[in-house]
PDB file of C-alpha atoms and ligand atoms in Angstrom:
ATOM      1  CA  MET A   1      77.873 -25.672  10.206  1.00 96.00           C
ATOM      2  CA  LYS A   2      74.750 -26.196  12.281  1.00 97.00           C
ATOM      3  CA  PHE A   3      72.368 -23.328  13.037  1.00 97.00           C
ATOM      4  CA  PHE A   4      70.538 -23.123  16.335  1.00 98.00           C
ATOM      5  CA  VAL A   5      68.036 -20.353  16.932  1.00 97.00           C
ATOM      6  CA  ASP A   6      68.513 -18.413  20.166  1.00 97.00           C
ATOM      7  CA  THR A   7      64.987 -17.713  21.381  1.00 97.00           C
ATOM      8  CA  ALA A   8      62.071 -19.045  23.430  1.00 96.00           C
ATOM      9  CA  ASP A   9      59.533 -17.621  20.957  1.00 96.00           C
ATOM     10  CA  THR A  10      57.749 -20.758  19.748  1.00 96.00           C
ATOM     11  CA  GLY A  11      56.089 -18.956  16.811  1.00 95.00           C
ATOM     12  CA  GLU A  12      59.488 -17.949  15.407  1.00 95.00           C
ATOM     13  CA  ILE A  13      60.926 -21.417  16.031  1.00 96.00           C
ATOM     14  CA  LYS A  14      58.017 -23.071  14.193  1.00 96.00           C
ATOM     15  CA  THR A  15      58.422 -20.842  11.122  1.00 95.00           C
ATOM     16  CA  LEU A  16      62.203 -21.271  10.939  1.00 94.00           C
ATOM     17  CA  ALA A  17      62.001 -25.038  11.565  1.00 94.00           C
ATOM     18  CA  GLU A  18      59.418 -25.434   8.785  1.00 94.00           C
ATOM     19  CA  ALA A  19      61.834 -23.666   6.419  1.00 92.00           C
ATOM     20  CA  GLY A  20      64.463 -26.270   7.362  1.00 92.00           C
ATOM     21  CA  LEU A  21      66.780 -23.539   8.601  1.00 91.00           C
ATOM     22  CA  ILE A  22      67.491 -24.740  12.107  1.00 95.00           C
ATOM     23  CA  ASP A  23      69.187 -27.742  13.684  1.00 97.00           C
ATOM     24  CA  GLY A  24      68.296 -26.933  17.287  1.00 98.00           C
ATOM     25  CA  VAL A  25      67.392 -24.200  19.763  1.00 98.00           C
ATOM     26  CA  THR A  26      69.112 -22.443  22.650  1.00 98.00           C
ATOM     27  CA  THR A  27      67.375 -20.639  25.469  1.00 96.00           C
ATOM     28  CA  ASN A  28      68.570 -18.969  28.641  1.00 92.00           C
ATOM     29  CA  PRO A  29      66.737 -17.713  31.745  1.00 92.00           C
ATOM     30  CA  SER A  30      66.419 -14.201  30.252  1.00 93.00           C
ATOM     31  CA  LEU A  31      64.795 -15.548  27.066  1.00 93.00           C
ATOM     32  CA  ILE A  32      62.421 -17.790  29.057  1.00 94.00           C
ATOM     33  CA  ALA A  33      61.456 -14.827  31.260  1.00 93.00           C
ATOM     34  CA  LYS A  34      60.770 -12.785  28.107  1.00 92.00           C
ATOM     35  CA  SER A  35      58.366 -15.475  26.832  1.00 91.00           C
ATOM     36  CA  GLY A  36      56.256 -14.921  29.984  1.00 91.00           C
ATOM     37  CA  ARG A  37      55.407 -18.646  30.082  1.00 92.00           C
ATOM     38  CA  PRO A  38      56.156 -21.437  32.589  1.00 94.00           C
ATOM     39  CA  PHE A  39      59.664 -22.882  32.074  1.00 94.00           C
ATOM     40  CA  ALA A  40      58.804 -26.601  31.637  1.00 95.00           C
ATOM     41  CA  GLU A  41      55.821 -25.858  29.384  1.00 96.00           C
ATOM     42  CA  VAL A  42      57.797 -23.726  26.936  1.00 96.00           C
ATOM     43  CA  ILE A  43      60.775 -26.126  26.813  1.00 97.00           C
ATOM     44  CA  ALA A  44      58.443 -29.093  26.163  1.00 97.00           C
ATOM     45  CA  GLU A  45      56.768 -27.220  23.307  1.00 97.00           C
ATOM     46  CA  ILE A  46      60.093 -26.212  21.752  1.00 97.00           C
ATOM     47  CA  CYS A  47      61.368 -29.806  21.991  1.00 97.00           C
ATOM     48  CA  GLU A  48      58.449 -30.920  19.819  1.00 97.00           C
ATOM     49  CA  LEU A  49      59.250 -28.324  17.155  1.00 96.00           C
ATOM     50  CA  THR A  50      62.774 -29.602  16.456  1.00 95.00           C
ATOM     51  CA  PRO A  51      64.435 -33.003  16.684  1.00 94.00           C
ATOM     52  CA  GLY A  52      67.734 -31.215  17.473  1.00 97.00           C
ATOM     53  CA  HIS A  53      69.083 -30.273  20.875  1.00 98.00           C
ATOM     54  CA  VAL A  54      67.163 -27.675  22.873  1.00 98.00           C
ATOM     55  CA  SER A  55      69.325 -26.016  25.518  1.00 98.00           C
ATOM     56  CA  ALA A  56      67.527 -25.372  28.807  1.00 97.00           C
ATOM     57  CA  GLU A  57      69.507 -23.650  31.542  1.00 97.00           C
ATOM     58  CA  VAL A  58      69.526 -24.406  35.259  1.00 97.00           C
ATOM     59  CA  VAL A  59      69.042 -21.515  37.659  1.00 96.00           C
ATOM     60  CA  ALA A  60      70.829 -23.182  40.599  1.00 97.00           C
ATOM     61  CA  THR A  61      74.421 -22.234  41.374  1.00 97.00           C
ATOM     62  CA  GLU A  62      75.455 -25.122  43.634  1.00 98.00           C
ATOM     63  CA  TYR A  63      76.493 -28.583  42.457  1.00 98.00           C
ATOM     64  CA  ASP A  64      73.721 -30.664  44.097  1.00 98.00           C
ATOM     65  CA  THR A  65      70.871 -28.435  42.999  1.00 98.00           C
ATOM     66  CA  MET A  66      72.395 -27.965  39.538  1.00 98.00           C
ATOM     67  CA  VAL A  67      72.446 -31.733  39.077  1.00 98.00           C
ATOM     68  CA  SER A  68      68.887 -32.193  40.322  1.00 98.00           C
ATOM     69  CA  GLU A  69      67.606 -29.332  38.135  1.00 98.00           C
ATOM     70  CA  GLY A  70      69.554 -30.821  35.196  1.00 98.00           C
ATOM     71  CA  ARG A  71      67.949 -34.247  35.718  1.00 98.00           C
ATOM     72  CA  LYS A  72      64.518 -32.608  35.928  1.00 97.00           C
ATOM     73  CA  LEU A  73      65.116 -30.709  32.673  1.00 97.00           C
ATOM     74  CA  GLN A  74      66.384 -33.838  30.941  1.00 97.00           C
ATOM     75  CA  LYS A  75      63.122 -35.633  31.805  1.00 97.00           C
ATOM     76  CA  ILE A  76      61.107 -33.042  29.842  1.00 97.00           C
ATOM     77  CA  ALA A  77      62.254 -34.512  26.497  1.00 97.00           C
ATOM     78  CA  PRO A  78      65.114 -36.658  25.181  1.00 97.00           C
ATOM     79  CA  ASN A  79      66.468 -33.786  23.057  1.00 98.00           C
ATOM     80  CA  VAL A  80      67.026 -31.419  25.998  1.00 98.00           C
ATOM     81  CA  ALA A  81      70.641 -30.294  26.434  1.00 98.00           C
ATOM     82  CA  VAL A  82      71.196 -29.067  29.983  1.00 98.00           C
ATOM     83  CA  LYS A  83      72.845 -25.676  30.024  1.00 98.00           C
ATOM     84  CA  LEU A  84      75.254 -25.003  32.888  1.00 98.00           C
ATOM     85  CA  PRO A  85      77.309 -21.899  33.652  1.00 98.00           C
ATOM     86  CA  LEU A  86      81.083 -22.050  33.522  1.00 98.00           C
ATOM     87  CA  THR A  87      81.815 -22.201  37.264  1.00 98.00           C
ATOM     88  CA  LEU A  88      83.480 -24.914  39.330  1.00 98.00           C
ATOM     89  CA  ASP A  89      80.082 -26.231  40.421  1.00 98.00           C
ATOM     90  CA  GLY A  90      78.882 -26.023  36.826  1.00 98.00           C
ATOM     91  CA  LEU A  91      81.859 -28.076  35.607  1.00 98.00           C
ATOM     92  CA  ARG A  92      81.341 -30.675  38.349  1.00 98.00           C
ATOM     93  CA  ALA A  93      77.652 -30.920  37.410  1.00 98.00           C
ATOM     94  CA  CYS A  94      78.698 -31.185  33.752  1.00 98.00           C
ATOM     95  CA  ARG A  95      80.850 -34.234  34.485  1.00 98.00           C
ATOM     96  CA  THR A  96      78.073 -35.901  36.498  1.00 98.00           C
ATOM     97  CA  LEU A  97      75.379 -35.311  33.880  1.00 98.00           C
ATOM     98  CA  ALA A  98      77.683 -36.205  30.969  1.00 98.00           C
ATOM     99  CA  ASP A  99      78.459 -39.524  32.712  1.00 98.00           C
ATOM    100  CA  GLU A 100      74.698 -40.147  32.715  1.00 98.00           C
ATOM    101  CA  ASP A 101      74.673 -39.562  28.926  1.00 98.00           C
ATOM    102  CA  THR A 102      72.905 -36.230  29.245  1.00 98.00           C
ATOM    103  CA  ALA A 103      73.906 -33.627  26.658  1.00 98.00           C
ATOM    104  CA  VAL A 104      75.406 -30.563  28.331  1.00 98.00           C
ATOM    105  CA  ASN A 105      75.949 -27.063  26.974  1.00 98.00           C
ATOM    106  CA  VAL A 106      78.465 -25.145  29.101  1.00 98.00           C
ATOM    107  CA  THR A 107      77.645 -21.475  28.770  1.00 98.00           C
ATOM    108  CA  LEU A 108      79.079 -18.034  29.565  1.00 98.00           C
ATOM    109  CA  CYS A 109      82.522 -18.934  28.219  1.00 98.00           C
ATOM    110  CA  PHE A 110      84.858 -15.969  27.754  1.00 98.00           C
ATOM    111  CA  SER A 111      88.315 -17.574  27.566  1.00 98.00           C
ATOM    112  CA  ALA A 112      90.105 -20.438  25.828  1.00 98.00           C
ATOM    113  CA  ASN A 113      91.131 -21.898  29.202  1.00 98.00           C
ATOM    114  CA  GLN A 114      87.487 -22.039  30.270  1.00 98.00           C
ATOM    115  CA  ALA A 115      86.705 -23.885  27.033  1.00 98.00           C
ATOM    116  CA  LEU A 116      89.527 -26.352  27.700  1.00 98.00           C
ATOM    117  CA  LEU A 117      88.071 -27.097  31.137  1.00 98.00           C
ATOM    118  CA  ALA A 118      84.571 -27.606  29.732  1.00 98.00           C
ATOM    119  CA  ALA A 119      85.905 -30.152  27.216  1.00 98.00           C
ATOM    120  CA  LYS A 120      87.721 -31.996  30.006  1.00 98.00           C
ATOM    121  CA  ALA A 121      84.448 -32.027  31.997  1.00 98.00           C
ATOM    122  CA  GLY A 122      82.722 -33.811  29.104  1.00 98.00           C
ATOM    123  CA  ALA A 123      80.613 -30.964  27.690  1.00 98.00           C
ATOM    124  CA  THR A 124      78.712 -31.674  24.479  1.00 98.00           C
ATOM    125  CA  TYR A 125      78.852 -27.963  23.603  1.00 98.00           C
ATOM    126  CA  ILE A 126      80.882 -24.974  24.743  1.00 98.00           C
ATOM    127  CA  SER A 127      79.260 -21.565  24.265  1.00 98.00           C
ATOM    128  CA  PRO A 128      81.750 -18.699  23.795  1.00 98.00           C
ATOM    129  CA  PHE A 129      79.886 -15.359  23.897  1.00 98.00           C
ATOM    130  CA  ILE A 130      81.203 -13.356  20.961  1.00 97.00           C
ATOM    131  CA  GLY A 131      79.044 -10.225  21.193  1.00 97.00           C
ATOM    132  CA  ARG A 132      79.635  -9.672  24.897  1.00 97.00           C
ATOM    133  CA  LEU A 133      83.414  -9.819  24.315  1.00 97.00           C
ATOM    134  CA  ASP A 134      83.106  -7.349  21.446  1.00 96.00           C
ATOM    135  CA  ASP A 135      81.145  -5.132  23.867  1.00 97.00           C
ATOM    136  CA  ILE A 136      84.255  -4.814  26.048  1.00 97.00           C
ATOM    137  CA  ASN A 137      86.627  -4.330  23.094  1.00 97.00           C
ATOM    138  CA  VAL A 138      87.931  -7.905  23.063  1.00 97.00           C
ATOM    139  CA  ASP A 139      87.881  -9.745  19.732  1.00 95.00           C
ATOM    140  CA  GLY A 140      85.255 -12.463  20.211  1.00 96.00           C
ATOM    141  CA  MET A 141      86.292 -14.150  16.977  1.00 96.00           C
ATOM    142  CA  GLU A 142      89.847 -14.667  18.188  1.00 97.00           C
ATOM    143  CA  LEU A 143      88.387 -16.720  21.021  1.00 98.00           C
ATOM    144  CA  ILE A 144      86.581 -19.009  18.566  1.00 98.00           C
ATOM    145  CA  GLU A 145      89.836 -19.479  16.619  1.00 98.00           C
ATOM    146  CA  ASP A 146      91.799 -20.287  19.793  1.00 98.00           C
ATOM    147  CA  ILE A 147      89.247 -22.825  20.992  1.00 98.00           C
ATOM    148  CA  ARG A 148      89.198 -24.458  17.529  1.00 98.00           C
ATOM    149  CA  THR A 149      92.986 -24.867  17.635  1.00 98.00           C
ATOM    150  CA  ILE A 150      93.006 -26.260  21.181  1.00 98.00           C
ATOM    151  CA  TYR A 151      90.162 -28.715  20.561  1.00 98.00           C
ATOM    152  CA  ASP A 152      91.811 -29.913  17.342  1.00 98.00           C
ATOM    153  CA  ASN A 153      95.215 -30.267  19.069  1.00 98.00           C
ATOM    154  CA  TYR A 154      93.749 -32.723  21.554  1.00 97.00           C
ATOM    155  CA  MET A 155      90.897 -34.133  19.476  1.00 98.00           C
ATOM    156  CA  PHE A 156      88.236 -33.015  21.951  1.00 98.00           C
ATOM    157  CA  GLU A 157      84.755 -33.809  20.661  1.00 98.00           C
ATOM    158  CA  THR A 158      83.045 -30.904  22.414  1.00 98.00           C
ATOM    159  CA  GLU A 159      81.321 -28.778  19.780  1.00 98.00           C
ATOM    160  CA  ILE A 160      82.018 -25.055  19.599  1.00 98.00           C
ATOM    161  CA  LEU A 161      78.678 -23.260  19.718  1.00 98.00           C
ATOM    162  CA  ALA A 162      79.259 -19.612  18.826  1.00 98.00           C
ATOM    163  CA  ALA A 163      76.825 -17.606  20.986  1.00 98.00           C
ATOM    164  CA  SER A 164      75.897 -13.995  21.675  1.00 97.00           C
ATOM    165  CA  ILE A 165      75.831 -13.479  17.920  1.00 97.00           C
ATOM    166  CA  ARG A 166      74.521 -10.051  17.020  1.00 97.00           C
ATOM    167  CA  THR A 167      75.148  -9.617  13.267  1.00 96.00           C
ATOM    168  CA  PRO A 168      75.246 -11.611  10.013  1.00 96.00           C
ATOM    169  CA  ASN A 169      78.990 -10.891   9.914  1.00 96.00           C
ATOM    170  CA  HIS A 170      79.403 -12.711  13.242  1.00 97.00           C
ATOM    171  CA  VAL A 171      77.829 -15.759  11.559  1.00 97.00           C
ATOM    172  CA  LYS A 172      80.219 -15.629   8.599  1.00 97.00           C
ATOM    173  CA  LEU A 173      83.292 -15.110  10.762  1.00 97.00           C
ATOM    174  CA  SER A 174      82.264 -17.957  13.097  1.00 98.00           C
ATOM    175  CA  ALA A 175      81.947 -20.275  10.105  1.00 98.00           C
ATOM    176  CA  LEU A 176      85.370 -19.182   8.813  1.00 98.00           C
ATOM    177  CA  ALA A 177      86.883 -19.754  12.277  1.00 98.00           C
ATOM    178  CA  GLY A 178      85.521 -23.314  12.325  1.00 98.00           C
ATOM    179  CA  ALA A 179      82.708 -23.084  14.902  1.00 98.00           C
ATOM    180  CA  ASP A 180      80.587 -26.244  14.754  1.00 98.00           C
ATOM    181  CA  VAL A 181      77.354 -24.418  15.534  1.00 98.00           C
ATOM    182  CA  ALA A 182      76.154 -20.824  15.576  1.00 98.00           C
ATOM    183  CA  THR A 183      73.202 -19.923  17.753  1.00 98.00           C
ATOM    184  CA  VAL A 184      71.515 -16.977  16.155  1.00 97.00           C
ATOM    185  CA  PRO A 185      68.630 -14.709  17.223  1.00 97.00           C
ATOM    186  CA  PRO A 186      65.668 -14.910  14.788  1.00 95.00           C
ATOM    187  CA  ASN A 187      66.188 -11.361  13.440  1.00 95.00           C
ATOM    188  CA  VAL A 188      69.835 -12.114  12.575  1.00 96.00           C
ATOM    189  CA  LEU A 189      68.870 -15.437  10.972  1.00 94.00           C
ATOM    190  CA  ARG A 190      66.312 -13.619   8.822  1.00 92.00           C
ATOM    191  CA  GLY A 191      68.976 -11.014   8.051  1.00 93.00           C
ATOM    192  CA  LEU A 192      71.147 -13.722   6.478  1.00 94.00           C
ATOM    193  CA  ILE A 193      68.526 -14.180   3.785  1.00 92.00           C
ATOM    194  CA  ASN A 194      68.341 -10.569   2.649  1.00 91.00           C
ATOM    195  CA  HIS A 195      70.445  -8.877  -0.032  1.00 94.00           C
ATOM    196  CA  PRO A 196      69.479  -5.638  -1.833  1.00 94.00           C
ATOM    197  CA  LEU A 197      70.621  -7.078  -5.186  1.00 97.00           C
ATOM    198  CA  THR A 198      68.286 -10.057  -4.697  1.00 97.00           C
ATOM    199  CA  ASP A 199      65.365  -7.645  -4.139  1.00 96.00           C
ATOM    200  CA  LYS A 200      66.396  -5.472  -7.101  1.00 98.00           C
ATOM    201  CA  GLY A 201      66.880  -8.471  -9.408  1.00 98.00           C
ATOM    202  CA  LEU A 202      63.547  -9.992  -8.439  1.00 98.00           C
ATOM    203  CA  ALA A 203      61.713  -6.698  -9.016  1.00 98.00           C
ATOM    204  CA  ALA A 204      63.265  -6.454 -12.525  1.00 98.00           C
ATOM    205  CA  PHE A 205      62.335 -10.064 -13.400  1.00 97.00           C
ATOM    206  CA  LEU A 206      58.752  -9.551 -12.252  1.00 97.00           C
ATOM    207  CA  ALA A 207      58.415  -6.243 -14.127  1.00 97.00           C
ATOM    208  CA  ASP A 208      59.676  -7.882 -17.370  1.00 97.00           C
ATOM    209  CA  ALA A 209      57.324 -10.827 -16.883  1.00 97.00           C
ATOM    210  CA  GLU A 210      54.348  -8.529 -16.358  1.00 96.00           C
ATOM    211  CA  LYS A 211      55.241  -6.405 -19.409  1.00 97.00           C
ATOM    212  CA  ALA A 212      55.467  -9.512 -21.604  1.00 97.00           C
ATOM    213  CA  GLY A 213      52.394 -11.112 -20.035  1.00 96.00           C
ATOM    214  CA  VAL A 214      54.411 -14.173 -18.921  1.00 95.00           C
ATOM    215  CA  LYS A 215      52.232 -16.727 -17.061  1.00 92.00           C
ATOM    216  CA  VAL A 216      53.449 -19.896 -15.319  1.00 94.00           C
TER     217      VAL A 216
HETATM  218  O1  G3P B 301      73.461 -17.151  23.069  1.00 89.48           O
HETATM  219  C1  G3P B 301      73.614 -16.365  24.196  1.00 89.48           C
HETATM  220  C2  G3P B 301      72.773 -15.166  24.046  1.00 89.48           C
HETATM  221  O2  G3P B 301      71.452 -15.431  24.400  1.00 89.48           O
HETATM  222  C3  G3P B 301      73.292 -13.949  24.707  1.00 89.48           C
HETATM  223  O3  G3P B 301      73.246 -12.989  23.736  1.00 89.48           O
HETATM  224  O4  G3P B 301      73.162 -10.715  22.832  1.00 89.48           O
HETATM  225  O5  G3P B 301      72.489 -11.153  25.227  1.00 89.48           O
HETATM  226  O6  G3P B 301      74.870 -11.284  24.551  1.00 89.48           O
HETATM  227  P1  G3P B 301      73.449 -11.447  24.109  1.00 89.48           P
END
């Protein structure tokens, strides 16, 4: 399973990339706004921090402007994946950009039928939003399982990118359900590392080493 980090915070991305923990990055307009920096500048910087795909989302809602924004984003760096919302115009723009060999991440997916349409439109990634479904008492994980079954039934190559991940358990369940990628906020990614028994065990080892005067 690939891990993308879901942030526009270049400091976090640098640290996590240096630890070899990430295979790419996803951003959205809210995350870019939070960075307080110009769109193209921050995407260009992120693209240099990872060789993997960096999702950059259009803000247009109509086909023509979505395609021209997508082409503009793609020119920033070869590893940009253009992120498009799951609307009719978004799917049309997906087909156009995919035919130009541009990687496309179709986002804001909340149903298996939407995911089926994105695959037919040539998406590189489909982003089902797990957390936001959980928020409305719908099982986000069931959606990942359904999409996995449908894509396998028809051998679609679109990768399932589990998004809106809020907890380490979401990461585990996405992996069990067969998601190809999980995009994870930095705090959740760091949370995957921690275990109280690791901390307790390490403290005991270090105390024993100090008592015995062990030096390396
Ligand atoms: O990956 C999509 C993500 O940025 C949305 O997450 O927590 O706002 O639903 P959230």
